[in-house]
mmCIF file of C-alpha atoms in Angstrom:
data_model
loop_
_atom_site.group_PDB
_atom_site.id
_atom_site.type_symbol
_atom_site.label_atom_id
_atom_site.label_comp_id
_atom_site.label_asym_id
_atom_site.label_seq_id
_atom_site.Cartn_x
_atom_site.Cartn_y
_atom_site.Cartn_z
ATOM 1 C CA UNK B 1368 -0.004 0.046 -0.110
ATOM 2 C CA UNK B 1369 2.865 2.530 1.019
ATOM 3 C CA UNK B 1370 4.710 1.617 -2.471
ATOM 4 C CA UNK B 1371 1.408 2.365 -4.391
ATOM 5 C CA UNK B 1372 0.958 5.583 -2.411
ATOM 6 C CA UNK B 1373 4.562 6.609 -3.358
ATOM 7 C CA UNK B 1374 4.438 5.544 -6.941
ATOM 8 C CA UNK B 1375 1.075 7.568 -7.271
ATOM 9 C CA UNK B 1376 2.768 10.579 -5.402
ATOM 10 C CA UNK B 1377 5.783 10.486 -7.473
ATOM 11 C CA UNK B 1378 3.547 10.103 -10.774
ATOM 12 C CA UNK B 1379 1.515 13.221 -9.837
ATOM 13 C CA UNK B 1380 4.120 15.324 -8.192
ATOM 14 C CA UNK B 1381 7.521 14.742 -9.834
ATOM 15 C CA UNK B 1382 10.608 15.758 -8.076
ATOM 16 C CA UNK B 1383 11.348 19.326 -8.553
ATOM 17 C CA UNK B 1384 14.744 21.187 -8.105
ATOM 18 C CA UNK B 1385 13.097 23.640 -5.848
ATOM 19 C CA UNK B 1386 9.594 24.990 -5.023
ATOM 20 C CA UNK B 1387 9.015 27.773 -7.369
ATOM 21 C CA UNK B 1388 6.079 29.106 -5.587
ATOM 22 C CA UNK B 1389 7.922 29.505 -2.429
ATOM 23 C CA UNK B 1390 10.907 31.592 -4.312
ATOM 24 C CA UNK B 1391 8.432 33.320 -6.257
ATOM 25 C CA UNK B 1392 6.730 34.554 -2.996
ATOM 26 C CA UNK B 1393 10.037 35.998 -1.801
ATOM 27 C CA UNK B 1394 10.597 37.805 -5.097
ATOM 28 C CA UNK B 1395 6.856 39.086 -5.446
ATOM 29 C CA UNK B 1396 6.557 40.529 -1.980
ATOM 30 C CA UNK B 1397 8.347 43.868 -3.522
ATOM 31 C CA UNK B 1398 5.944 43.610 -6.401
ATOM 32 C CA UNK B 1399 3.226 43.938 -4.036
ATOM 33 C CA UNK B 1400 4.530 46.807 -2.381
ATOM 34 C CA UNK B 1401 5.376 48.859 -5.409
ATOM 35 C CA UNK B 1402 1.966 48.326 -7.165
ATOM 36 C CA UNK B 1403 0.222 49.082 -3.874
ATOM 37 C CA UNK B 1404 2.060 52.227 -3.604
ATOM 38 C CA UNK B 1405 1.054 53.394 -7.172
ATOM 39 C CA UNK B 1406 -2.692 52.349 -6.455
ATOM 40 C CA UNK B 1407 -2.639 54.277 -3.306
ATOM 41 C CA UNK B 1408 -1.179 57.466 -5.001
ATOM 42 C CA UNK B 1409 -3.526 57.517 -7.766
ATOM 43 C CA UNK B 1410 -6.582 57.035 -5.692
ATOM 44 C CA UNK B 1411 -5.320 59.662 -2.977
ATOM 45 C CA UNK B 1412 -4.922 62.316 -5.581
ATOM 46 C CA UNK B 1413 -7.930 63.634 -7.309
ATOM 47 C CA UNK B 1414 -5.991 65.261 -10.034
ATOM 48 C CA UNK B 1415 -4.493 61.885 -10.958
ATOM 49 C CA UNK B 1416 -7.935 60.150 -11.680
ATOM 50 C CA UNK B 1417 -7.672 60.388 -15.375
ATOM 51 C CA UNK B 1418 -8.578 57.792 -18.044
ATOM 52 C CA UNK B 1419 -4.877 56.701 -18.477
ATOM 53 C CA UNK B 1420 -4.147 56.448 -14.724
ATOM 54 C CA UNK B 1421 -7.324 54.462 -14.418
ATOM 55 C CA UNK B 1422 -5.998 51.737 -16.718
ATOM 56 C CA UNK B 1423 -2.665 51.863 -14.980
ATOM 57 C CA UNK B 1424 -4.060 51.632 -11.525
ATOM 58 C CA UNK B 1425 -6.346 48.513 -12.912
ATOM 59 C CA UNK B 1426 -3.154 46.808 -14.059
ATOM 60 C CA UNK B 1427 -1.251 47.465 -10.749
ATOM 61 C CA UNK B 1428 -4.386 45.723 -9.198
ATOM 62 C CA UNK B 1429 -4.022 42.834 -11.278
ATOM 63 C CA UNK B 1430 -0.615 42.424 -10.490
ATOM 64 C CA UNK B 1431 -1.476 42.392 -6.911
ATOM 65 C CA UNK B 1432 -3.830 39.719 -7.262
ATOM 66 C CA UNK B 1433 -1.352 37.799 -9.240
ATOM 67 C CA UNK B 1434 1.203 38.232 -6.435
ATOM 68 C CA UNK B 1435 -1.467 37.354 -3.639
ATOM 69 C CA UNK B 1436 -2.395 34.139 -5.424
ATOM 70 C CA UNK B 1437 1.390 33.215 -5.737
ATOM 71 C CA UNK B 1438 1.892 33.784 -2.035
ATOM 72 C CA UNK B 1439 -1.256 31.679 -1.043
ATOM 73 C CA UNK B 1440 0.200 28.921 -3.372
ATOM 74 C CA UNK B 1441 3.447 29.201 -1.436
ATOM 75 C CA UNK B 1442 1.835 28.672 1.768
ATOM 76 C CA UNK B 1443 -0.292 26.006 0.775
ATOM 77 C CA UNK B 1444 2.773 23.787 -1.021
ATOM 78 C CA UNK B 1445 4.772 24.174 2.108
ATOM 79 C CA UNK B 1446 2.447 23.516 5.121
ATOM 80 C CA UNK B 1447 -0.353 21.451 3.574
ATOM 81 C CA UNK B 1448 -0.609 17.625 3.147
ATOM 82 C CA UNK B 1449 -0.076 16.133 -0.316
ATOM 83 C CA UNK B 1450 -3.738 15.575 -0.944
ATOM 84 C CA UNK B 1451 -4.651 19.361 -0.437
ATOM 85 C CA UNK B 1452 -1.538 20.301 -2.234
ATOM 86 C CA UNK B 1453 -2.836 18.350 -5.346
ATOM 87 C CA UNK B 1454 -6.311 19.554 -5.012
ATOM 88 C CA UNK B 1455 -4.956 23.242 -4.584
ATOM 89 C CA UNK B 1456 -2.428 22.800 -7.738
ATOM 90 C CA UNK B 1457 -5.058 21.024 -10.086
ATOM 91 C CA UNK B 1458 -8.474 22.657 -9.228
ATOM 92 C CA UNK B 1459 -7.819 26.193 -7.540
ATOM 93 C CA UNK B 1460 -4.487 27.262 -8.621
ATOM 94 C CA UNK B 1461 -4.021 25.376 -11.682
ATOM 95 C CA UNK B 1462 -2.181 26.526 -15.131
ATOM 96 C CA UNK B 1463 -5.442 27.900 -16.556
ATOM 97 C CA UNK B 1464 -6.037 30.339 -13.506
ATOM 98 C CA UNK B 1465 -2.280 31.311 -13.519
ATOM 99 C CA UNK B 1466 -2.444 32.033 -17.282
ATOM 100 C CA UNK B 1467 -5.920 33.811 -16.864
ATOM 101 C CA UNK B 1468 -4.168 35.898 -14.326
ATOM 102 C CA UNK B 1469 -1.290 36.604 -16.463
ATOM 103 C CA UNK B 1470 -3.618 37.367 -19.517
ATOM 104 C CA UNK B 1471 -5.502 40.101 -17.564
ATOM 105 C CA UNK B 1472 -2.241 41.865 -16.992
ATOM 106 C CA UNK B 1473 -1.025 41.145 -20.496
ATOM 107 C CA UNK B 1474 -4.136 42.709 -21.646
ATOM 108 C CA UNK B 1475 -3.717 45.675 -19.423
ATOM 109 C CA UNK B 1476 -0.255 46.423 -21.005
ATOM 110 C CA UNK B 1477 -1.980 46.164 -24.375
ATOM 111 C CA UNK B 1478 -4.813 48.508 -23.527
ATOM 112 C CA UNK B 1479 -2.179 50.952 -21.940
ATOM 113 C CA UNK B 1480 -0.234 51.064 -25.294
ATOM 114 C CA UNK B 1481 -3.260 51.371 -27.400
ATOM 115 C CA UNK B 1482 -4.672 54.308 -25.206
ATOM 116 C CA UNK B 1483 -1.343 55.972 -25.306
ATOM 117 C CA UNK B 1484 -1.026 55.533 -29.146
ATOM 118 C CA UNK B 1485 -4.312 56.934 -29.815
ATOM 119 C CA UNK B 1486 -3.866 59.917 -27.451
ATOM 120 C CA UNK B 1487 -0.545 60.888 -29.434
ATOM 121 C CA UNK B 1488 -1.714 60.046 -33.086
ATOM 122 C CA UNK B 1489 -5.457 61.049 -32.650
ATOM 123 C CA UNK B 1490 -5.617 63.572 -29.910
ATOM 124 C CA UNK B 1491 -9.176 65.031 -30.986
ATOM 125 C CA UNK B 1492 -10.765 61.574 -31.295
ATOM 126 C CA UNK B 1493 -9.136 60.580 -28.016
ATOM 127 C CA UNK B 1494 -10.680 63.555 -25.992
ATOM 128 C CA UNK B 1495 -14.199 62.696 -27.641
ATOM 129 C CA UNK B 1496 -14.067 58.910 -26.651
ATOM 130 C CA UNK B 1497 -11.911 58.761 -23.697
ATOM 131 C CA UNK B 1498 -14.735 59.086 -21.107
ATOM 132 C CA UNK B 1499 -15.299 57.392 -17.765
ATOM 133 C CA UNK B 1500 -18.081 54.969 -19.068
ATOM 134 C CA UNK B 1501 -15.855 53.963 -22.066
ATOM 135 C CA UNK B 1502 -12.818 53.274 -19.864
ATOM 136 C CA UNK B 1503 -14.805 51.222 -17.423
ATOM 137 C CA UNK B 1504 -16.269 49.212 -20.436
ATOM 138 C CA UNK B 1505 -12.649 48.787 -21.603
ATOM 139 C CA UNK B 1506 -11.562 47.636 -18.242
ATOM 140 C CA UNK B 1507 -14.367 45.257 -17.854
ATOM 141 C CA UNK B 1508 -13.439 43.553 -21.053
ATOM 142 C CA UNK B 1509 -9.685 43.350 -20.053
ATOM 143 C CA UNK B 1510 -10.674 41.671 -16.881
ATOM 144 C CA UNK B 1511 -13.411 39.241 -18.240
ATOM 145 C CA UNK B 1512 -11.701 38.240 -21.536
ATOM 146 C CA UNK B 1513 -8.921 36.067 -20.075
ATOM 147 C CA UNK B 1514 -11.247 34.314 -17.956
ATOM 148 C CA UNK B 1515 -13.753 33.535 -21.035
ATOM 149 C CA UNK B 1516 -11.049 32.440 -23.190
ATOM 150 C CA UNK B 1517 -8.663 30.480 -20.956
ATOM 151 C CA UNK B 1518 -10.311 29.459 -17.876
ATOM 152 C CA UNK B 1519 -13.708 28.614 -18.644
ATOM 153 C CA UNK B 1520 -13.045 26.329 -21.688
ATOM 154 C CA UNK B 1521 -10.634 24.424 -19.532
ATOM 155 C CA UNK B 1522 -12.649 24.099 -16.738
ATOM 156 C CA UNK B 1523 -15.883 23.090 -18.645
ATOM 157 C CA UNK B 1524 -13.991 20.531 -20.642
ATOM 158 C CA UNK B 1525 -12.506 18.856 -17.902
ATOM 159 C CA UNK B 1526 -15.825 18.526 -16.246
ATOM 160 C CA UNK B 1527 -17.551 17.321 -19.240
ATOM 161 C CA UNK B 1528 -15.006 14.699 -20.002
ATOM 162 C CA UNK B 1529 -13.518 13.397 -16.578
ATOM 163 C CA UNK B 1530 -16.330 14.833 -14.171
ATOM 164 C CA UNK B 1531 -13.598 16.725 -12.288
ATOM 165 C CA UNK B 1532 -11.239 19.574 -12.812
ATOM 166 C CA UNK B 1533 -8.397 17.634 -13.884
ATOM 167 C CA UNK B 1534 -6.770 15.951 -15.912
ATOM 168 C CA UNK B 1535 -7.493 18.202 -19.100
ATOM 169 C CA UNK B 1536 -8.645 16.615 -22.306
ATOM 170 C CA UNK B 1537 -5.764 16.223 -24.937
ATOM 171 C CA UNK B 1538 -7.330 18.845 -27.184
ATOM 172 C CA UNK B 1539 -7.618 21.540 -24.221
ATOM 173 C CA UNK B 1540 -3.790 20.867 -23.599
ATOM 174 C CA UNK B 1541 -2.934 21.569 -27.291
ATOM 175 C CA UNK B 1542 -4.963 24.774 -27.205
ATOM 176 C CA UNK B 1543 -3.807 25.756 -23.952
ATOM 177 C CA UNK B 1544 0.016 25.234 -24.707
ATOM 178 C CA UNK B 1545 0.169 26.147 -28.395
ATOM 179 C CA UNK B 1546 -2.418 28.791 -29.021
ATOM 180 C CA UNK B 1547 -3.511 30.531 -25.619
ATOM 181 C CA UNK B 1548 -0.068 30.628 -24.052
ATOM 182 C CA UNK B 1549 1.810 32.247 -26.942
ATOM 183 C CA UNK B 1550 -1.249 34.595 -27.490
ATOM 184 C CA UNK B 1551 -0.898 35.999 -23.753
ATOM 185 C CA UNK B 1552 2.828 36.316 -24.177
ATOM 186 C CA UNK B 1553 3.293 37.652 -27.605
ATOM 187 C CA UNK B 1554 0.276 40.073 -27.574
ATOM 188 C CA UNK B 1555 1.496 43.080 -26.014
ATOM 189 C CA UNK B 1556 5.064 43.236 -27.600
ATOM 190 C CA UNK B 1557 3.154 42.846 -31.144
ATOM 191 C CA UNK B 1558 0.832 45.785 -30.316
ATOM 192 C CA UNK B 1559 3.591 47.713 -28.971
ATOM 193 C CA UNK B 1560 5.520 47.183 -32.049
ATOM 194 C CA UNK B 1561 2.777 47.945 -34.497
ATOM 195 C CA UNK B 1562 1.870 51.301 -32.549
ATOM 196 C CA UNK B 1563 5.613 52.010 -32.520
ATOM 197 C CA UNK B 1564 5.997 51.545 -36.296
ATOM 198 C CA UNK B 1565 2.885 53.627 -36.977
ATOM 199 C CA UNK B 1566 4.156 56.552 -34.723
ATOM 200 C CA UNK B 1567 7.454 56.349 -36.384
ATOM 201 C CA UNK B 1568 6.025 56.894 -39.656
ATOM 202 C CA UNK B 1569 3.822 59.588 -38.311
ATOM 203 C CA UNK B 1570 6.624 61.265 -36.871
ATOM 204 C CA UNK B 1571 8.550 60.988 -39.876
ATOM 205 C CA UNK B 1572 5.794 62.421 -41.886
ATOM 206 C CA UNK B 1573 5.214 65.348 -39.517
ATOM 207 C CA UNK B 1574 9.134 66.139 -39.450
ATOM 208 C CA UNK B 1575 9.199 65.904 -43.288
ATOM 209 C CA UNK B 1576 6.202 68.185 -43.502
ATOM 210 C CA UNK B 1577 7.975 70.813 -41.301
ATOM 211 C CA UNK B 1578 10.914 70.477 -43.344
ATOM 212 C CA UNK B 1579 8.978 71.326 -46.530
ATOM 213 C CA UNK B 1580 7.343 74.204 -44.888
ATOM 214 C CA UNK B 1581 10.678 75.697 -43.812
ATOM 215 C CA UNK B 1582 12.097 75.240 -47.237
ATOM 216 C CA UNK B 1583 9.296 75.863 -49.597
ATOM 217 C CA UNK B 1584 7.452 78.159 -47.516
ATOM 218 C CA UNK B 1585 10.266 80.713 -47.124
ATOM 219 C CA UNK B 1586 9.128 82.227 -50.503
ATOM 220 C CA UNK B 1587 12.926 83.049 -50.991
ATOM 221 C CA UNK B 1588 14.581 85.784 -49.196
ATOM 222 C CA UNK B 1589 13.980 88.445 -51.342
ATOM 223 C CA UNK B 1590 10.234 87.680 -51.480
ATOM 224 C CA UNK B 1591 10.106 87.703 -47.694
ATOM 225 C CA UNK B 1592 11.876 91.241 -47.642
ATOM 226 C CA UNK B 1593 9.546 92.576 -50.065
ATOM 227 C CA UNK B 1594 6.422 91.103 -48.323
ATOM 228 C CA UNK B 1595 7.733 92.806 -45.036
ATOM 229 C CA UNK B 1596 8.618 96.025 -46.669
ATOM 230 C CA UNK B 1597 4.939 96.104 -48.482
ATOM 231 C CA UNK B 1598 3.389 95.284 -45.414
ATOM 232 C CA UNK B 1599 5.378 98.208 -43.407
ATOM 233 C CA UNK B 1600 4.537 100.611 -46.229
ATOM 234 C CA UNK B 1601 0.819 99.725 -46.405
ATOM 235 C CA UNK B 1602 0.196 98.620 -43.161
ATOM 236 C CA UNK B 1603 -1.606 95.551 -44.347
ATOM 237 C CA UNK B 1604 -2.873 93.268 -41.721
ATOM 238 C CA UNK B 1605 -3.953 90.640 -44.253
ATOM 239 C CA UNK B 1606 -0.433 89.919 -45.120
ATOM 240 C CA UNK B 1607 0.907 90.048 -41.556
ATOM 241 C CA UNK B 1608 -1.637 87.542 -40.481
ATOM 242 C CA UNK B 1609 -0.762 85.127 -43.334
ATOM 243 C CA UNK B 1610 2.828 85.405 -42.387
ATOM 244 C CA UNK B 1611 2.002 84.930 -38.650
ATOM 245 C CA UNK B 1612 -0.424 81.978 -39.537
ATOM 246 C CA UNK B 1613 2.430 80.241 -41.332
ATOM 247 C CA UNK B 1614 5.036 80.812 -38.687
ATOM 248 C CA UNK B 1615 2.429 79.437 -35.956
ATOM 249 C CA UNK B 1616 1.942 76.450 -38.239
ATOM 250 C CA UNK B 1617 5.645 75.672 -38.114
ATOM 251 C CA UNK B 1618 5.941 76.142 -34.567
ATOM 252 C CA UNK B 1619 3.002 73.908 -33.941
ATOM 253 C CA UNK B 1620 4.558 71.334 -36.184
ATOM 254 C CA UNK B 1621 7.959 71.403 -34.059
ATOM 255 C CA UNK B 1622 6.123 71.311 -30.851
ATOM 256 C CA UNK B 1623 4.236 68.193 -31.897
ATOM 257 C CA UNK B 1624 7.406 66.678 -33.492
ATOM 258 C CA UNK B 1625 9.177 67.227 -30.087
ATOM 259 C CA UNK B 1626 6.352 65.741 -27.931
ATOM 260 C CA UNK B 1627 6.359 62.527 -29.671
ATOM 261 C CA UNK B 1628 9.619 60.938 -28.828
ATOM 262 C CA UNK B 1629 8.829 60.609 -25.261
ATOM 263 C CA UNK B 1630 6.103 57.948 -25.851
ATOM 264 C CA UNK B 1631 8.219 56.241 -28.610
ATOM 265 C CA UNK B 1632 11.102 55.987 -26.217
ATOM 266 C CA UNK B 1633 8.448 54.401 -23.465
ATOM 267 C CA UNK B 1634 7.307 51.936 -25.978
ATOM 268 C CA UNK B 1635 10.803 50.854 -26.915
ATOM 269 C CA UNK B 1636 11.908 50.383 -23.371
ATOM 270 C CA UNK B 1637 8.618 48.668 -22.545
ATOM 271 C CA UNK B 1638 9.200 46.060 -25.620
ATOM 272 C CA UNK B 1639 12.809 45.495 -24.613
ATOM 273 C CA UNK B 1640 12.139 44.825 -20.996
ATOM 274 C CA UNK B 1641 8.940 42.794 -21.712
ATOM 275 C CA UNK B 1642 10.912 40.705 -24.109
ATOM 276 C CA UNK B 1643 14.026 40.316 -22.073
ATOM 277 C CA UNK B 1644 11.726 39.029 -19.253
ATOM 278 C CA UNK B 1645 9.021 36.690 -20.788
ATOM 279 C CA UNK B 1646 10.153 35.500 -23.863
ATOM 280 C CA UNK B 1647 12.983 33.097 -22.490
ATOM 281 C CA UNK B 1648 10.331 31.764 -20.196
ATOM 282 C CA UNK B 1649 7.916 30.991 -23.163
ATOM 283 C CA UNK B 1650 10.598 29.363 -25.332
ATOM 284 C CA UNK B 1651 12.063 27.307 -22.435
ATOM 285 C CA UNK B 1652 8.601 26.268 -21.564
ATOM 286 C CA UNK B 1653 8.000 24.970 -25.148
ATOM 287 C CA UNK B 1654 11.304 23.234 -25.402
ATOM 288 C CA UNK B 1655 10.226 21.409 -22.119
ATOM 289 C CA UNK B 1656 7.009 20.242 -23.444
ATOM 290 C CA UNK B 1657 8.426 19.074 -26.890
ATOM 291 C CA UNK B 1658 11.425 17.354 -25.506
ATOM 292 C CA UNK B 1659 10.200 16.222 -21.899
ATOM 293 C CA UNK B 1660 13.643 16.554 -20.869
ATOM 294 C CA UNK B 1661 13.211 17.522 -17.218
ATOM 295 C CA UNK B 1662 16.827 16.960 -16.127
ATOM 296 C CA UNK B 1663 17.909 19.543 -18.933
ATOM 297 C CA UNK B 1664 15.156 22.392 -19.013
ATOM 298 C CA UNK B 1665 13.374 22.272 -15.571
ATOM 299 C CA UNK B 1666 15.977 24.611 -13.699
ATOM 300 C CA UNK B 1667 16.440 27.145 -16.487
ATOM 301 C CA UNK B 1668 12.689 27.081 -16.745
ATOM 302 C CA UNK B 1669 12.134 27.854 -13.083
ATOM 303 C CA UNK B 1670 14.853 30.516 -13.284
ATOM 304 C CA UNK B 1671 13.112 32.352 -16.297
ATOM 305 C CA UNK B 1672 9.725 31.977 -14.384
ATOM 306 C CA UNK B 1673 11.382 34.100 -11.713
ATOM 307 C CA UNK B 1674 12.718 36.679 -13.982
ATOM 308 C CA UNK B 1675 9.297 36.851 -15.509
ATOM 309 C CA UNK B 1676 7.733 37.472 -12.171
ATOM 310 C CA UNK B 1677 10.152 40.442 -11.708
ATOM 311 C CA UNK B 1678 8.458 42.339 -14.587
ATOM 312 C CA UNK B 1679 5.540 42.885 -12.181
ATOM 313 C CA UNK B 1680 7.969 44.658 -10.007
ATOM 314 C CA UNK B 1681 9.268 46.872 -12.869
ATOM 315 C CA UNK B 1682 5.828 47.720 -14.324
ATOM 316 C CA UNK B 1683 4.776 50.340 -11.729
ATOM 317 C CA UNK B 1684 8.290 52.013 -11.788
ATOM 318 C CA UNK B 1685 7.928 52.435 -15.595
ATOM 319 C CA UNK B 1686 4.533 53.832 -15.223
ATOM 320 C CA UNK B 1687 5.857 56.374 -12.830
ATOM 321 C CA UNK B 1688 8.794 57.333 -14.679
ATOM 322 C CA UNK B 1689 6.914 57.846 -18.108
ATOM 323 C CA UNK B 1690 3.552 59.373 -16.617
ATOM 324 C CA UNK B 1691 4.552 63.007 -16.070
ATOM 325 C CA UNK B 1692 1.495 63.567 -13.808
ATOM 326 C CA UNK B 1693 2.183 60.400 -11.519
ATOM 327 C CA UNK B 1694 5.934 61.274 -11.639
ATOM 328 C CA UNK B 1695 5.128 64.776 -10.597
ATOM 329 C CA UNK B 1696 3.006 63.783 -7.611
ATOM 330 C CA UNK B 1697 5.200 60.834 -6.581
ATOM 331 C CA UNK B 1698 8.071 63.241 -6.280
ATOM 332 C CA UNK B 1699 5.978 65.912 -4.279
ATOM 333 C CA UNK B 1700 4.890 63.220 -1.944
ATOM 334 C CA UNK B 1701 8.530 61.737 -1.612
ATOM 335 C CA UNK B 1702 9.793 65.298 -0.617
ATOM 336 C CA UNK B 1703 6.807 65.629 2.138
ATOM 337 C CA UNK B 1704 7.641 62.326 3.178
ATOM 338 C CA UNK B 1705 11.223 63.003 3.880
ATOM 339 C CA UNK B 1706 10.547 66.197 5.572
ATOM 340 C CA UNK B 1707 8.077 64.509 7.889
ATOM 341 C CA UNK B 1708 10.247 61.704 8.673
ATOM 342 C CA UNK B 1709 13.541 64.085 9.207
ATOM 343 C CA UNK B 1710 12.468 67.490 9.915
ATOM 344 C CA UNK B 1711 15.988 68.496 10.424
ATOM 345 C CA UNK B 1712 16.606 68.589 6.749
ATOM 346 C CA UNK B 1713 14.090 71.241 6.268
ATOM 347 C CA UNK B 1714 15.588 73.278 9.385
ATOM 348 C CA UNK B 1715 18.944 72.774 7.871
ATOM 349 C CA UNK B 1716 17.810 73.973 4.433
ATOM 350 C CA UNK B 1717 16.287 77.059 6.245
ATOM 351 C CA UNK B 1718 19.470 77.945 8.269
ATOM 352 C CA UNK B 1719 21.663 77.507 4.877
ATOM 353 C CA UNK B 1720 19.340 79.719 3.073
ATOM 354 C CA UNK B 1721 19.200 82.419 5.841
ATOM 355 C CA UNK B 1722 23.223 82.251 5.900
ATOM 356 C CA UNK B 1723 23.466 82.621 2.078
ATOM 357 C CA UNK B 1724 20.988 85.538 2.014
ATOM 358 C CA UNK B 1725 22.797 87.580 4.598
ATOM 359 C CA UNK B 1726 25.172 90.071 3.010
#
């Protein structure tokens, strides 16, 4: 009987190099802190409750939910019995639930990229459609779509075929590993890359249009001198208005061209960090499935999984750095916090200002 139990246990829970949930819980604790700080900052400042920040705040909440489930899994796999552990990992926090939570976060990243792309390229349409009701509807879709596409099909198919939550039918396994999983992994960088290319094209066209206006719109030096001379002699307001309108158009194009590189840089950094943290995990996971070589790929896969978890820590930091309103409020709050923690800094500063101001 003991041999049978041991064989069953080894079959259902093969030996692992380490408990990935325990190490992930240690790594993900700072993730909870950074995301929670951003959520509290956005919700506590009325001026930060904008459409963009609503999506960012929702993405941080999804990261906190993911972190909470990982910490619960770490506790269950550490202190519970083998039967409770099997039930928890197969029915409560299985691959479908984990991928659904990852899909919710992935769809948030995609929504943030699309929102910022529309706000830069189509600012007037963005102001018309970026309402609270439309944003709330977008967030409902972002939260429910991964559950509908990933969790429900696997759960329903398992109960129909096996009358229990595990194991999954063969076709569900193929759909999960070869369609749903890569979709969740590659959707954000694909959308970011497409929007990035379009923005590069728009930016190039704006720059070339500005150059054409500067070259062909100069009239020639002699023509411009004659126009100024005629306008000064005749006091013609029409000529001056046309000239001012031309200069204003050039200034407007230059300002728009200068303003666009910031979201472009943000998207480039997002693609780079996202690809570096998530792509190795997917490719190692695919190699493990295809080769079934536990000895070679299990440890690198676990390490890449921990690196993937690290992206949840970086996400709120990037949101603060590249969102000017949040960055400004964060720095202001941080300065006030430093002064309240150590009021001697402000006193020394006042003394120094008084000394330097005295003759």
